[in-house]
CSV table of C-alpha atoms and ligand atoms in Angstrom, one decimal:
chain,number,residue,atom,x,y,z
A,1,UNK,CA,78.5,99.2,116.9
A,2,UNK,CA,80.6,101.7,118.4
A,3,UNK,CA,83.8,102.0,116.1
A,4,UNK,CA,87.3,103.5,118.1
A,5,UNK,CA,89.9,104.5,115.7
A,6,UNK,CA,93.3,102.1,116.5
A,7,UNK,CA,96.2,104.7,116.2
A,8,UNK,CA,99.3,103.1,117.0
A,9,UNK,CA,101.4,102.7,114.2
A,10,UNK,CA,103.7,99.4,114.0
A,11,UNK,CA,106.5,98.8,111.8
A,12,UNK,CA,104.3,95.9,109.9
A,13,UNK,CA,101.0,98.7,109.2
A,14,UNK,CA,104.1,101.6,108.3
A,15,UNK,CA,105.2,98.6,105.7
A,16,UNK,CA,101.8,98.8,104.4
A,17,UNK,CA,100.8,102.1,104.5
A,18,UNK,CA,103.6,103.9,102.6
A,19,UNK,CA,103.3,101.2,99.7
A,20,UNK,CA,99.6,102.3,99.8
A,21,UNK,CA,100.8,106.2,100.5
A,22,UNK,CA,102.7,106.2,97.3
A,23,UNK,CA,100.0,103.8,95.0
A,24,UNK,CA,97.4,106.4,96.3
A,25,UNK,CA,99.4,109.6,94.7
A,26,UNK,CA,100.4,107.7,91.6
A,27,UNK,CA,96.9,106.8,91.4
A,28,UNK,CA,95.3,110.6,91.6
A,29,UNK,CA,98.3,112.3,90.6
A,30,UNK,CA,100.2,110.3,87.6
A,31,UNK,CA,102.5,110.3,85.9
A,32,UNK,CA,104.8,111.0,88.6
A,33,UNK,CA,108.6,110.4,89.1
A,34,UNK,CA,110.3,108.9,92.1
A,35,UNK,CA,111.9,112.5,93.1
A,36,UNK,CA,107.9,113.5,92.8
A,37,UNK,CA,106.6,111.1,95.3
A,38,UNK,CA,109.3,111.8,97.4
A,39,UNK,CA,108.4,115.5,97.7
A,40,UNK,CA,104.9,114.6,97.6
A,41,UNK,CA,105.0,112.1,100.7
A,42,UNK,CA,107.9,112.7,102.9
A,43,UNK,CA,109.7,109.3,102.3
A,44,UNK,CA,113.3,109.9,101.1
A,45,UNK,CA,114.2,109.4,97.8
A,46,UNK,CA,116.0,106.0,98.8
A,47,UNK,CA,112.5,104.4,100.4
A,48,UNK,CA,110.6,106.3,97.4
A,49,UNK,CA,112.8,104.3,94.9
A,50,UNK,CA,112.5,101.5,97.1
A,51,UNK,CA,108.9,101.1,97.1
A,52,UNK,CA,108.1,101.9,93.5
A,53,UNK,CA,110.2,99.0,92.0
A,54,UNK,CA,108.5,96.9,94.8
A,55,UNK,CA,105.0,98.2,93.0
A,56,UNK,CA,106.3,97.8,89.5
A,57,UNK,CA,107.6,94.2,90.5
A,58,UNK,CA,103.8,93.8,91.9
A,59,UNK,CA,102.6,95.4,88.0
A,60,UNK,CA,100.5,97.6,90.3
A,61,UNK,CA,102.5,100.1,88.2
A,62,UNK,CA,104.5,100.5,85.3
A,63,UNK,CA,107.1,102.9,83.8
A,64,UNK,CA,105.2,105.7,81.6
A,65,UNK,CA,108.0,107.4,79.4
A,66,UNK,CA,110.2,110.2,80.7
A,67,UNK,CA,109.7,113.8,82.2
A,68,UNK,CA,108.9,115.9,79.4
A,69,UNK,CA,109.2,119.5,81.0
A,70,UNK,CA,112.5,118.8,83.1
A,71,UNK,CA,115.6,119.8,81.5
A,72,UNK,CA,118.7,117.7,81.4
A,73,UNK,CA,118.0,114.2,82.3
A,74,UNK,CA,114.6,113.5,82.2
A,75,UNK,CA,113.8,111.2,84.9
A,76,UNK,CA,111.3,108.2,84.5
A,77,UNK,CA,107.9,108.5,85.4
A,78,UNK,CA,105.3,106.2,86.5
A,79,UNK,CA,101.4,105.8,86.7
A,80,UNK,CA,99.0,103.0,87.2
A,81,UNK,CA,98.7,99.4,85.6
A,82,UNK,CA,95.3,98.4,84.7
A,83,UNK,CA,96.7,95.0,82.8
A,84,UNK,CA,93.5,92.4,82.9
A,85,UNK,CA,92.5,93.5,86.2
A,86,UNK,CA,88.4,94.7,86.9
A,87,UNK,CA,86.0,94.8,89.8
A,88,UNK,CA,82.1,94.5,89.6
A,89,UNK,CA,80.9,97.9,90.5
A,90,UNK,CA,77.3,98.4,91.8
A,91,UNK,CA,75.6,101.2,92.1
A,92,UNK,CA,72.1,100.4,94.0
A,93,UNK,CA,70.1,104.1,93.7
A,94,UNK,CA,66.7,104.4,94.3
A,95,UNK,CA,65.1,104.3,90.8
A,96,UNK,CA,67.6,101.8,88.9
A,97,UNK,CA,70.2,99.6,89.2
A,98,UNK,CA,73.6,99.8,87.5
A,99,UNK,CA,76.7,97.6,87.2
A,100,UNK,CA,80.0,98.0,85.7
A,101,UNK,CA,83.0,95.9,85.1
A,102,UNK,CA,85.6,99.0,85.9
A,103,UNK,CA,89.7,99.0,86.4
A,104,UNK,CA,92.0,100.7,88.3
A,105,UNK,CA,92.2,104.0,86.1
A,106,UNK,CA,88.3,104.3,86.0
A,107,UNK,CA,87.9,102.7,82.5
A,108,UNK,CA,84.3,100.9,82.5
A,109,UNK,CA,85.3,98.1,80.4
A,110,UNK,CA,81.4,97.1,80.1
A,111,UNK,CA,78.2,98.9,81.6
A,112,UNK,CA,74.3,97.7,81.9
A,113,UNK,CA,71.4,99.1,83.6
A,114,UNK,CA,68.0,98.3,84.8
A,115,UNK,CA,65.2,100.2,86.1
A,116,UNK,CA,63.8,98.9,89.6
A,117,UNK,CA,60.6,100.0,90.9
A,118,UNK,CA,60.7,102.5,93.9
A,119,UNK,CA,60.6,100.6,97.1
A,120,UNK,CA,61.1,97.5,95.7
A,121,UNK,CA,64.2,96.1,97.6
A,122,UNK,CA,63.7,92.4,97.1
A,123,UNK,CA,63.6,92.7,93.2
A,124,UNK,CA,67.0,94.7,93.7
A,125,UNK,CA,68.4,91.2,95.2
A,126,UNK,CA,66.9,89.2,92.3
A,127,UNK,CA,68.7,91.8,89.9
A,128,UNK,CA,72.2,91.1,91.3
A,129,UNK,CA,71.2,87.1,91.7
A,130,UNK,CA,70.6,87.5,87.5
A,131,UNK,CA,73.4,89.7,86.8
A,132,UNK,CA,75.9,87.4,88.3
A,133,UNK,CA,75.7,85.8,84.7
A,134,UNK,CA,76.4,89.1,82.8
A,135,UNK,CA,79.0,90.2,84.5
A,136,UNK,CA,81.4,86.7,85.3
A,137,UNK,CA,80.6,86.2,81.7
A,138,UNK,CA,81.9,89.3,80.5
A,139,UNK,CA,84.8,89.2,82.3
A,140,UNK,CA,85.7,85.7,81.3
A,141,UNK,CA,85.0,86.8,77.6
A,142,UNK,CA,87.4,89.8,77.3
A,143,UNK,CA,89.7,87.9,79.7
A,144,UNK,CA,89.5,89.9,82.6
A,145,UNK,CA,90.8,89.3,86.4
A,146,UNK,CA,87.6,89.5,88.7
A,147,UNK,CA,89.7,91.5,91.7
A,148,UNK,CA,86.5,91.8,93.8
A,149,UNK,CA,82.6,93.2,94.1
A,150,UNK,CA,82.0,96.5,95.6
A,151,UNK,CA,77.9,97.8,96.2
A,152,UNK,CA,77.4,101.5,96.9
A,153,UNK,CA,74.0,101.8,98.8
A,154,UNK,CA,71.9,104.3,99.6
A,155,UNK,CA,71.3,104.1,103.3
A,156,UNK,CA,73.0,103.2,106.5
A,157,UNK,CA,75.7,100.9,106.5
A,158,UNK,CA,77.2,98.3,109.1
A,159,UNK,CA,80.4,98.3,107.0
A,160,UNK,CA,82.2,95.5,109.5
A,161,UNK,CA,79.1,93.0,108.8
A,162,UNK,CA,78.4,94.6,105.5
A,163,UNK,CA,74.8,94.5,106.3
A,164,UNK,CA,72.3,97.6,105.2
A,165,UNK,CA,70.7,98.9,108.7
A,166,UNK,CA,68.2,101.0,106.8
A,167,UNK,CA,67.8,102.2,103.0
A,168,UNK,CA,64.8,104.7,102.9
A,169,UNK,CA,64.9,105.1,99.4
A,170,UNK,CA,65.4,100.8,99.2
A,171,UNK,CA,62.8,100.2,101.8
A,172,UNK,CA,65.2,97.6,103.4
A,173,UNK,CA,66.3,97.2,107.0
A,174,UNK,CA,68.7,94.9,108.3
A,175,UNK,CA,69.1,93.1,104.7
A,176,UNK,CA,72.4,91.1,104.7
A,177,UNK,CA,74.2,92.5,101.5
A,178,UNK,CA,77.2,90.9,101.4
A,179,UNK,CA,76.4,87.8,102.9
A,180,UNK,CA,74.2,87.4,100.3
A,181,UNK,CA,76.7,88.4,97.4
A,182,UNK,CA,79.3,86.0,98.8
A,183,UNK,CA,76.9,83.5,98.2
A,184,UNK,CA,76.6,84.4,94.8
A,185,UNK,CA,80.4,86.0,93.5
A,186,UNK,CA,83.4,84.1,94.5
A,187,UNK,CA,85.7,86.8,95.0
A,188,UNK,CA,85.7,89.8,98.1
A,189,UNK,CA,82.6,92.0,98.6
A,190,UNK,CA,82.7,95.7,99.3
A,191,UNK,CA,79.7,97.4,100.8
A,192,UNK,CA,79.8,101.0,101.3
A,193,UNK,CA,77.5,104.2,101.3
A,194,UNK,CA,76.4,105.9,98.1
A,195,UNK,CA,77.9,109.1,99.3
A,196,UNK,CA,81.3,107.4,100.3
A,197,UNK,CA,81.4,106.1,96.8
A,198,UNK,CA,80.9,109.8,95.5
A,199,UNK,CA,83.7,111.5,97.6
A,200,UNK,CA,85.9,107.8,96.8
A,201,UNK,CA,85.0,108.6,93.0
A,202,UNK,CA,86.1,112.3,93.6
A,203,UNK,CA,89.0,111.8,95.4
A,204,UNK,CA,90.7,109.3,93.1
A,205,UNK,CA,89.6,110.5,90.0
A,206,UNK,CA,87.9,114.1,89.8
A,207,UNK,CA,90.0,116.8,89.1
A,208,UNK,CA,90.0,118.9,92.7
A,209,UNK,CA,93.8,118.9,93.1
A,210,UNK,CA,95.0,117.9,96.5
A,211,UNK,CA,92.7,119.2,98.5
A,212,UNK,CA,92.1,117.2,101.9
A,213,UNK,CA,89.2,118.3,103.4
A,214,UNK,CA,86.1,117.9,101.0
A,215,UNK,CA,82.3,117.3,101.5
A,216,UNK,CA,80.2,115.8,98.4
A,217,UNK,CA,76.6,116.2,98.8
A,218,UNK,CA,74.4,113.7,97.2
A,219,UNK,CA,71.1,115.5,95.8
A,220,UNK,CA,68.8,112.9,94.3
A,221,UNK,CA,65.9,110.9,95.6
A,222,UNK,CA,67.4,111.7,98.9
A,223,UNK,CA,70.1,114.2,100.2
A,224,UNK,CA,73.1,112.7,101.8
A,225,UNK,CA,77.0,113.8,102.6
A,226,UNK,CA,80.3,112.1,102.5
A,227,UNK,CA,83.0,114.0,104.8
A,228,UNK,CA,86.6,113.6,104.3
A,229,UNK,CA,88.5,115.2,106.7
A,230,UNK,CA,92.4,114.6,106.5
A,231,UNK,CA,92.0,112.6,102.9
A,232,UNK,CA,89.7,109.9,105.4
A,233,UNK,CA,86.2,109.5,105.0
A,234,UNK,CA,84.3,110.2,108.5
A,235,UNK,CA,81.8,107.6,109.4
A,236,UNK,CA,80.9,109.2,112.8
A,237,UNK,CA,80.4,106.7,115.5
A,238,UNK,CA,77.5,104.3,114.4
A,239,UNK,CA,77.7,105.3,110.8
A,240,UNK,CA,74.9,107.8,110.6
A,241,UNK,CA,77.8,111.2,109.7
A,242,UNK,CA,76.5,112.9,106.7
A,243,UNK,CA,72.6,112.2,107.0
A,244,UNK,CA,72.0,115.7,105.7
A,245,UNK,CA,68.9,114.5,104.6
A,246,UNK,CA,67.2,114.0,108.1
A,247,UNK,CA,68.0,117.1,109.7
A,248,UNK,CA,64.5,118.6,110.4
A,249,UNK,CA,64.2,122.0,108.6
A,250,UNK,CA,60.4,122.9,109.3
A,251,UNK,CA,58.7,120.6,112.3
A,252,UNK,CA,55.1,121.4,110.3
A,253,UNK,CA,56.6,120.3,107.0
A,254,UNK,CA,56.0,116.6,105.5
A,255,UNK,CA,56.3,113.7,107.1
A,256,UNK,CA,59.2,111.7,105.9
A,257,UNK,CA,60.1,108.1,105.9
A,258,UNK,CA,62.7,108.1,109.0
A,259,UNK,CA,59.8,109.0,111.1
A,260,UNK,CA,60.0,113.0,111.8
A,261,UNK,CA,58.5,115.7,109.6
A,262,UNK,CA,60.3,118.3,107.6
A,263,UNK,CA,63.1,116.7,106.8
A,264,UNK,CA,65.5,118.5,104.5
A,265,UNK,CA,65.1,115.5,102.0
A,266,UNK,CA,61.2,115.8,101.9
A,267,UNK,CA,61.5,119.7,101.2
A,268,UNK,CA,65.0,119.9,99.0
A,269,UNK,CA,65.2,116.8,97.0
A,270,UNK,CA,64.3,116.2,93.4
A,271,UNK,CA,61.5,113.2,95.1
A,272,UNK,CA,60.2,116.2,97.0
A,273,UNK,CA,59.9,118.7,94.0
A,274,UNK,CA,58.0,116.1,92.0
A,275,UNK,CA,55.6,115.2,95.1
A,276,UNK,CA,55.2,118.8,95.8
A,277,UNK,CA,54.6,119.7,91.7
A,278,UNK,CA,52.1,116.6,91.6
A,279,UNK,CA,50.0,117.8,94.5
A,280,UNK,CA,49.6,121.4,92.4
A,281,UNK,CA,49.0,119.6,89.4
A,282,UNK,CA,46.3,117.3,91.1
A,283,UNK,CA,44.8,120.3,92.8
A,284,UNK,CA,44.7,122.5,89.6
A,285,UNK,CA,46.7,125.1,90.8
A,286,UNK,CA,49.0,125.0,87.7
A,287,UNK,CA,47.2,124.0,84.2
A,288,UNK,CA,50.5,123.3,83.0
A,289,UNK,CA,52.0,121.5,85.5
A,290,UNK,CA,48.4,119.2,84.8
A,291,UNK,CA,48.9,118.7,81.1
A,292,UNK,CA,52.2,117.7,81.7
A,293,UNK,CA,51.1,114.7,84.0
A,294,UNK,CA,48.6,114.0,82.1
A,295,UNK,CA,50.4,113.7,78.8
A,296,UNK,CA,52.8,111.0,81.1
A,297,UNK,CA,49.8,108.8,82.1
A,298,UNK,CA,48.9,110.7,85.3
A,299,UNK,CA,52.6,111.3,86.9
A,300,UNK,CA,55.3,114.6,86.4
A,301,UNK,CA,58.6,113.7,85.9
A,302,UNK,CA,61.7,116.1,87.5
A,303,UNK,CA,62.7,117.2,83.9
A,304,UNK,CA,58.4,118.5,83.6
A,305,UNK,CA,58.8,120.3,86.4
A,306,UNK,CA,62.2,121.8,85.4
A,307,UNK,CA,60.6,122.5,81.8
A,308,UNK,CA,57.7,124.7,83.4
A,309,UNK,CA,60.1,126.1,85.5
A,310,UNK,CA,62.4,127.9,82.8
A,311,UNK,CA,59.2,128.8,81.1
A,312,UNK,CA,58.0,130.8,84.0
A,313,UNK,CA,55.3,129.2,85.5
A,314,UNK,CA,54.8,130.4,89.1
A,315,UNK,CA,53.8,127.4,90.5
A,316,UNK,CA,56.7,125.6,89.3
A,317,UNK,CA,59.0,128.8,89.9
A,318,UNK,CA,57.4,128.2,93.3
A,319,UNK,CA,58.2,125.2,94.2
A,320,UNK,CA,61.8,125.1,92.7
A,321,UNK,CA,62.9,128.1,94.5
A,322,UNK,CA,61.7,127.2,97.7
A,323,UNK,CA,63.3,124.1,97.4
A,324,UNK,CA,66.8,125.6,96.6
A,325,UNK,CA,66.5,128.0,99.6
A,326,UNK,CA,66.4,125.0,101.8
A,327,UNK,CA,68.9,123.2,100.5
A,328,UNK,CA,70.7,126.4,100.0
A,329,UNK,CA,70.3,127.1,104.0
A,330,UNK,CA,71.5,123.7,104.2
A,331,UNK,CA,75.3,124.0,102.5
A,332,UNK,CA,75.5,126.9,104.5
A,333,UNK,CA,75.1,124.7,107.3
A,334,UNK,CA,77.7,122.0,105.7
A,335,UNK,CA,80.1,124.9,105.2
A,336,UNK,CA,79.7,126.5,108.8
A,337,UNK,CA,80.1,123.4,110.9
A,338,UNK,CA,83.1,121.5,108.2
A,339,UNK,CA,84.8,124.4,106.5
A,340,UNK,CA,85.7,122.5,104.0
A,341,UNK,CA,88.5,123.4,101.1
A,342,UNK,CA,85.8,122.4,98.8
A,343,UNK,CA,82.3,121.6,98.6
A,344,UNK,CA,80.8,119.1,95.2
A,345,UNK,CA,77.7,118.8,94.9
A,346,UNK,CA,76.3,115.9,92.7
A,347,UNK,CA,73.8,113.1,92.1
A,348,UNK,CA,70.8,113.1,90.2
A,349,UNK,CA,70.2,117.1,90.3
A,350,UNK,CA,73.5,117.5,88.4
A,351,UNK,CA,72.6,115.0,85.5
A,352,UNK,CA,68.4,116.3,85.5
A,353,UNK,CA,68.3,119.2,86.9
A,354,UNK,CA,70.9,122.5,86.1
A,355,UNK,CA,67.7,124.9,86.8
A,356,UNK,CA,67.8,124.3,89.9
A,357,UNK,CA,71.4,123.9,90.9
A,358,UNK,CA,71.8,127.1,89.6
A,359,UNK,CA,69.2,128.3,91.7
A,360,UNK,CA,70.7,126.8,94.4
A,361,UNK,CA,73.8,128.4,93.9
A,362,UNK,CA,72.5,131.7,93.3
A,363,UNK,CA,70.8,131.3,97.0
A,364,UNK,CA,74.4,130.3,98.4
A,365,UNK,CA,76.0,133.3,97.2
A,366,UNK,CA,73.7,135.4,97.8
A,367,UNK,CA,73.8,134.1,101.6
A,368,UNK,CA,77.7,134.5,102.0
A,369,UNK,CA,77.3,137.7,100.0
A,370,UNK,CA,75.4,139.3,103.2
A,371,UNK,CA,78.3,137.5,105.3
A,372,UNK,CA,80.9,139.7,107.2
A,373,UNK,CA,82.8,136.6,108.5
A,374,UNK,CA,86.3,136.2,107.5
A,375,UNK,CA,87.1,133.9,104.2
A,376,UNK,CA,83.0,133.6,103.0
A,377,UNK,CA,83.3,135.1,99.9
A,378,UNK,CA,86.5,132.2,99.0
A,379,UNK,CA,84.1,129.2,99.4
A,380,UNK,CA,85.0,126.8,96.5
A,381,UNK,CA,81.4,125.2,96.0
A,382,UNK,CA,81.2,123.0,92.4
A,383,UNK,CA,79.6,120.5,90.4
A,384,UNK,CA,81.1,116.9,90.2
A,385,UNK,CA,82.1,116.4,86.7
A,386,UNK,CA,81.8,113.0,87.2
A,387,UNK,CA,78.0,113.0,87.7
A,388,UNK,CA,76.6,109.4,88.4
A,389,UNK,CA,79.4,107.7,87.0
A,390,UNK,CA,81.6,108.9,90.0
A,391,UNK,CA,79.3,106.5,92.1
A,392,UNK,CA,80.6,103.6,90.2
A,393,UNK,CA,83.9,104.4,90.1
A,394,UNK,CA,84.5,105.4,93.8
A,395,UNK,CA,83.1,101.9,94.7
A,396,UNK,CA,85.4,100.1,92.1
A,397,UNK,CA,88.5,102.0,94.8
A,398,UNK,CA,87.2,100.2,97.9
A,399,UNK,CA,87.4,96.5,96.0
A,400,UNK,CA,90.8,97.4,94.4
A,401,UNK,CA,92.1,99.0,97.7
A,402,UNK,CA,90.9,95.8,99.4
A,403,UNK,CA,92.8,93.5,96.4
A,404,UNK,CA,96.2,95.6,96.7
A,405,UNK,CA,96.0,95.4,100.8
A,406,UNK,CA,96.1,91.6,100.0
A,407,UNK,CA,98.5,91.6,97.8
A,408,UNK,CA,101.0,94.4,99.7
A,409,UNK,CA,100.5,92.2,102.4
A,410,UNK,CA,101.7,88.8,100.5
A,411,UNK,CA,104.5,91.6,99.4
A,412,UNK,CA,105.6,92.2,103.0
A,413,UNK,CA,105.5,88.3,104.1
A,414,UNK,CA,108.0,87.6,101.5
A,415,UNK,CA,109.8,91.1,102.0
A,416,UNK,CA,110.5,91.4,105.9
A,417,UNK,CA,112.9,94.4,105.5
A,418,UNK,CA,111.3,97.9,107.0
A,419,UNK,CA,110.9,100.9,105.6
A,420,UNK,CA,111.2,104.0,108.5
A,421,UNK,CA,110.8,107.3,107.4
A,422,UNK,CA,107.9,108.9,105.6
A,423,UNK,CA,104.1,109.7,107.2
A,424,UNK,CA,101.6,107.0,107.6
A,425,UNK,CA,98.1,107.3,106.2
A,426,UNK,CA,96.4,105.0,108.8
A,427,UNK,CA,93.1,104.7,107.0
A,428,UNK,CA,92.7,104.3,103.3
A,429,UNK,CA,89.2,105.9,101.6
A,430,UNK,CA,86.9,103.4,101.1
A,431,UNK,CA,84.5,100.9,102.7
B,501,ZN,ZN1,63.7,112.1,107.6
């Protein structure tokens, strides 16, 4: 499954990529004027010109009133065109399933979840079988454009065959996604990871600026990173970049699903803090940690533990902060071996659990804090304001990236005349 990047660059992929250069920036950075891309990109302000009439003849985007803060002339600016145009967004996470009809500016123009059981991948295929109902029929309804279907997964992807190697957290190996959603949706399938989604989501719609070298770690069920180095996402060569998660921590810890013990995902994660707070319960080291689960029927919940937390219980104290020192130790690690401009950190913890991100970034500072290494104390580490939305979002980029590929494509078959000048961005962020 060895993947080798292709890096010459043809006139026909040049064509291609400086439509999808100067869509891209509109996209994150709107509303824009032709003498802005221009700067922005490198193309000169002829094959700037040139290329955004081609995308407003394409309604990919559309004039968006004038340049408010220029004096003089104020020159035209542009941003995206949603018009009827929506993808099916999937987000597949451990405890629930969501789906989205979503358009090119992020808008969910309808939403629906359901919960799944842990473990229970098959009933996660029976889910998307159903839904197929909810969301054609919502599109047709508000007369939407089905552009595509993109899944983000929680696991390890074969994105050529779009086929899930392994999902922990789903319990699935080798399960055929998008042959199976082919058979079910007429229109292209995107399968990608749940942490490419995030950094996607980031990238085209947080508010990080332009920085090009970011790392979003997924803290959830599980722990997982997306890397984008050079505004691409890095895959590594089967795939398996960014598996924060399984990087043994403590050889005597916990045995963990992928086989070793210790994991960082079976002694950081929000799973792990319940398992470990359900053990002290069950043991009676902490009566309130016990009433709690036994108020719930028998099992804690991440917000319980949280709760007992902030009101000082020491087993519960206990357990969070030795969490967050792991997965404290852990961005440190990110941050040593990437240097990134910026580090996110969402998922699950951000929506459930502030206690302990702010715990966790207590730990981080405090690390860097004892640091005599040049640029430490300038480490831009944040919460995605996105939180599991993002997800959703960042997947809707890979089926509308796919859907404008197409149609730039059509574009250049009908438009033979080249475009030099300008840099190329070979790779596009997405699945
Ligand atoms: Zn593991």
């Amino acid at each position: 499954m060895s993947r080798r990047r292709k890096r010459g660059h043809n006139s026909e992929s040049t064509y291609i990529d400086n439509r999808f250069l100067v869509l891209d920036m509109i996209r994150r950075f709107a509303p824009l004027s032709k003498s802005d891309i221009a700067a922005m990109t490198g193309l000169t302000s002829m094959t700037a010109g040139n290329i955004i009439n081609e995308l407003c003849e394409l309604s990919l985007i559309a004039g968006a009133g004038v340049q408010k803060s220029k004096a003089g002339r104020k020159p035209q600016v542009y941003a995206a065109s949603p018009g009827s145009r929506v993808c099916v967004s999937v987000d597949l996470s451990s405890d629930d399933i969501t789906l989205g009809l979503v358009d090119v500016l992020g808008n969910l123009r309808a939403l629906n979840s359901f919960e799944v059981r842990k473990g229970d991948g098959t009933r996660v295929l029976h889910l998307i079988n159903s839904l197929n109902d909810f969301c054609v029929q919502e599109a047709a309804d508000k007369q939407l454009e089905l552009v595509g279907v993109a899944v983000a997964v929680p696991g390890i992807i074969d994105s050529e065959s779009g086929t899930v190697l392994r999902s922990v957290p789903l319990d699935w190996r080798d399960v055929p996604l998008r042959t199976v959603l082919e058979q079910i949706f007429p229109v292209p399938i995107c399968i990608g990871k749940e942490t490419h989604a995030s950094i996607a989501g980031e990238y085209y719609f947080g508010t990080w600026g332009d920085a090009e070298d970011i790392l979003f770690v997924n803290v959830g069920a599980g722990i997982g990173v997306g890397v984008m180095i050079g505004n691409r996402i890095h895959r590594g060569s089967s795939e398996m970049a960014g598996e924060l998660g399984h990087v043994v921590v403590d050889p005597s810890g916990p045995q963990c699903n992928c086989g070793n013990r210790g994991c960082l995902e079976k002694l950081a994660s929000l799973r792990s803090i319940v398992d470990r707070a359900s053990e002290a319960a069950a043991d009676g080291e902490s009566l309130l940690l016990a009433e709690m689960a036994e108020n719930r029927g028998g099992s804690l919940a991440i917000a319980d533990v949280f709760s007992a937390f902030e009101e000082e219980d020491p087993v519960a104290v206990r357990i969070v902060q030795e969490a967050a020192g792991y997965l404290a130790r852990g961005l440190i690690m990110l941050k040593r071996l990437f240097d990134p401009e910026i580090m996110i950190v969402g998922g699950n913890a951000i929506e459930d659990g502030k206690p302990y991100c702010d715990t966790v970034l207590r730990y981080f500072r405090e690390y860097l804090a004892n640091s005599n290494l040049p640029s430490d104390h300038d480490t831009a580490i944040t919460f995605s304001k996105l939180g599991n939305k993002g997800r959703l979002l960042g997947a809707s980029t890979w089926a509308f990236n796919r859907f404008f590929a197409s149609l730039l494509a059509q574009s250049q078959a009908k438009n033979v005349k080249d475009t030099p000048g300008g840099q190329c961005s070979a790779d596009h962020i997405g699945s």
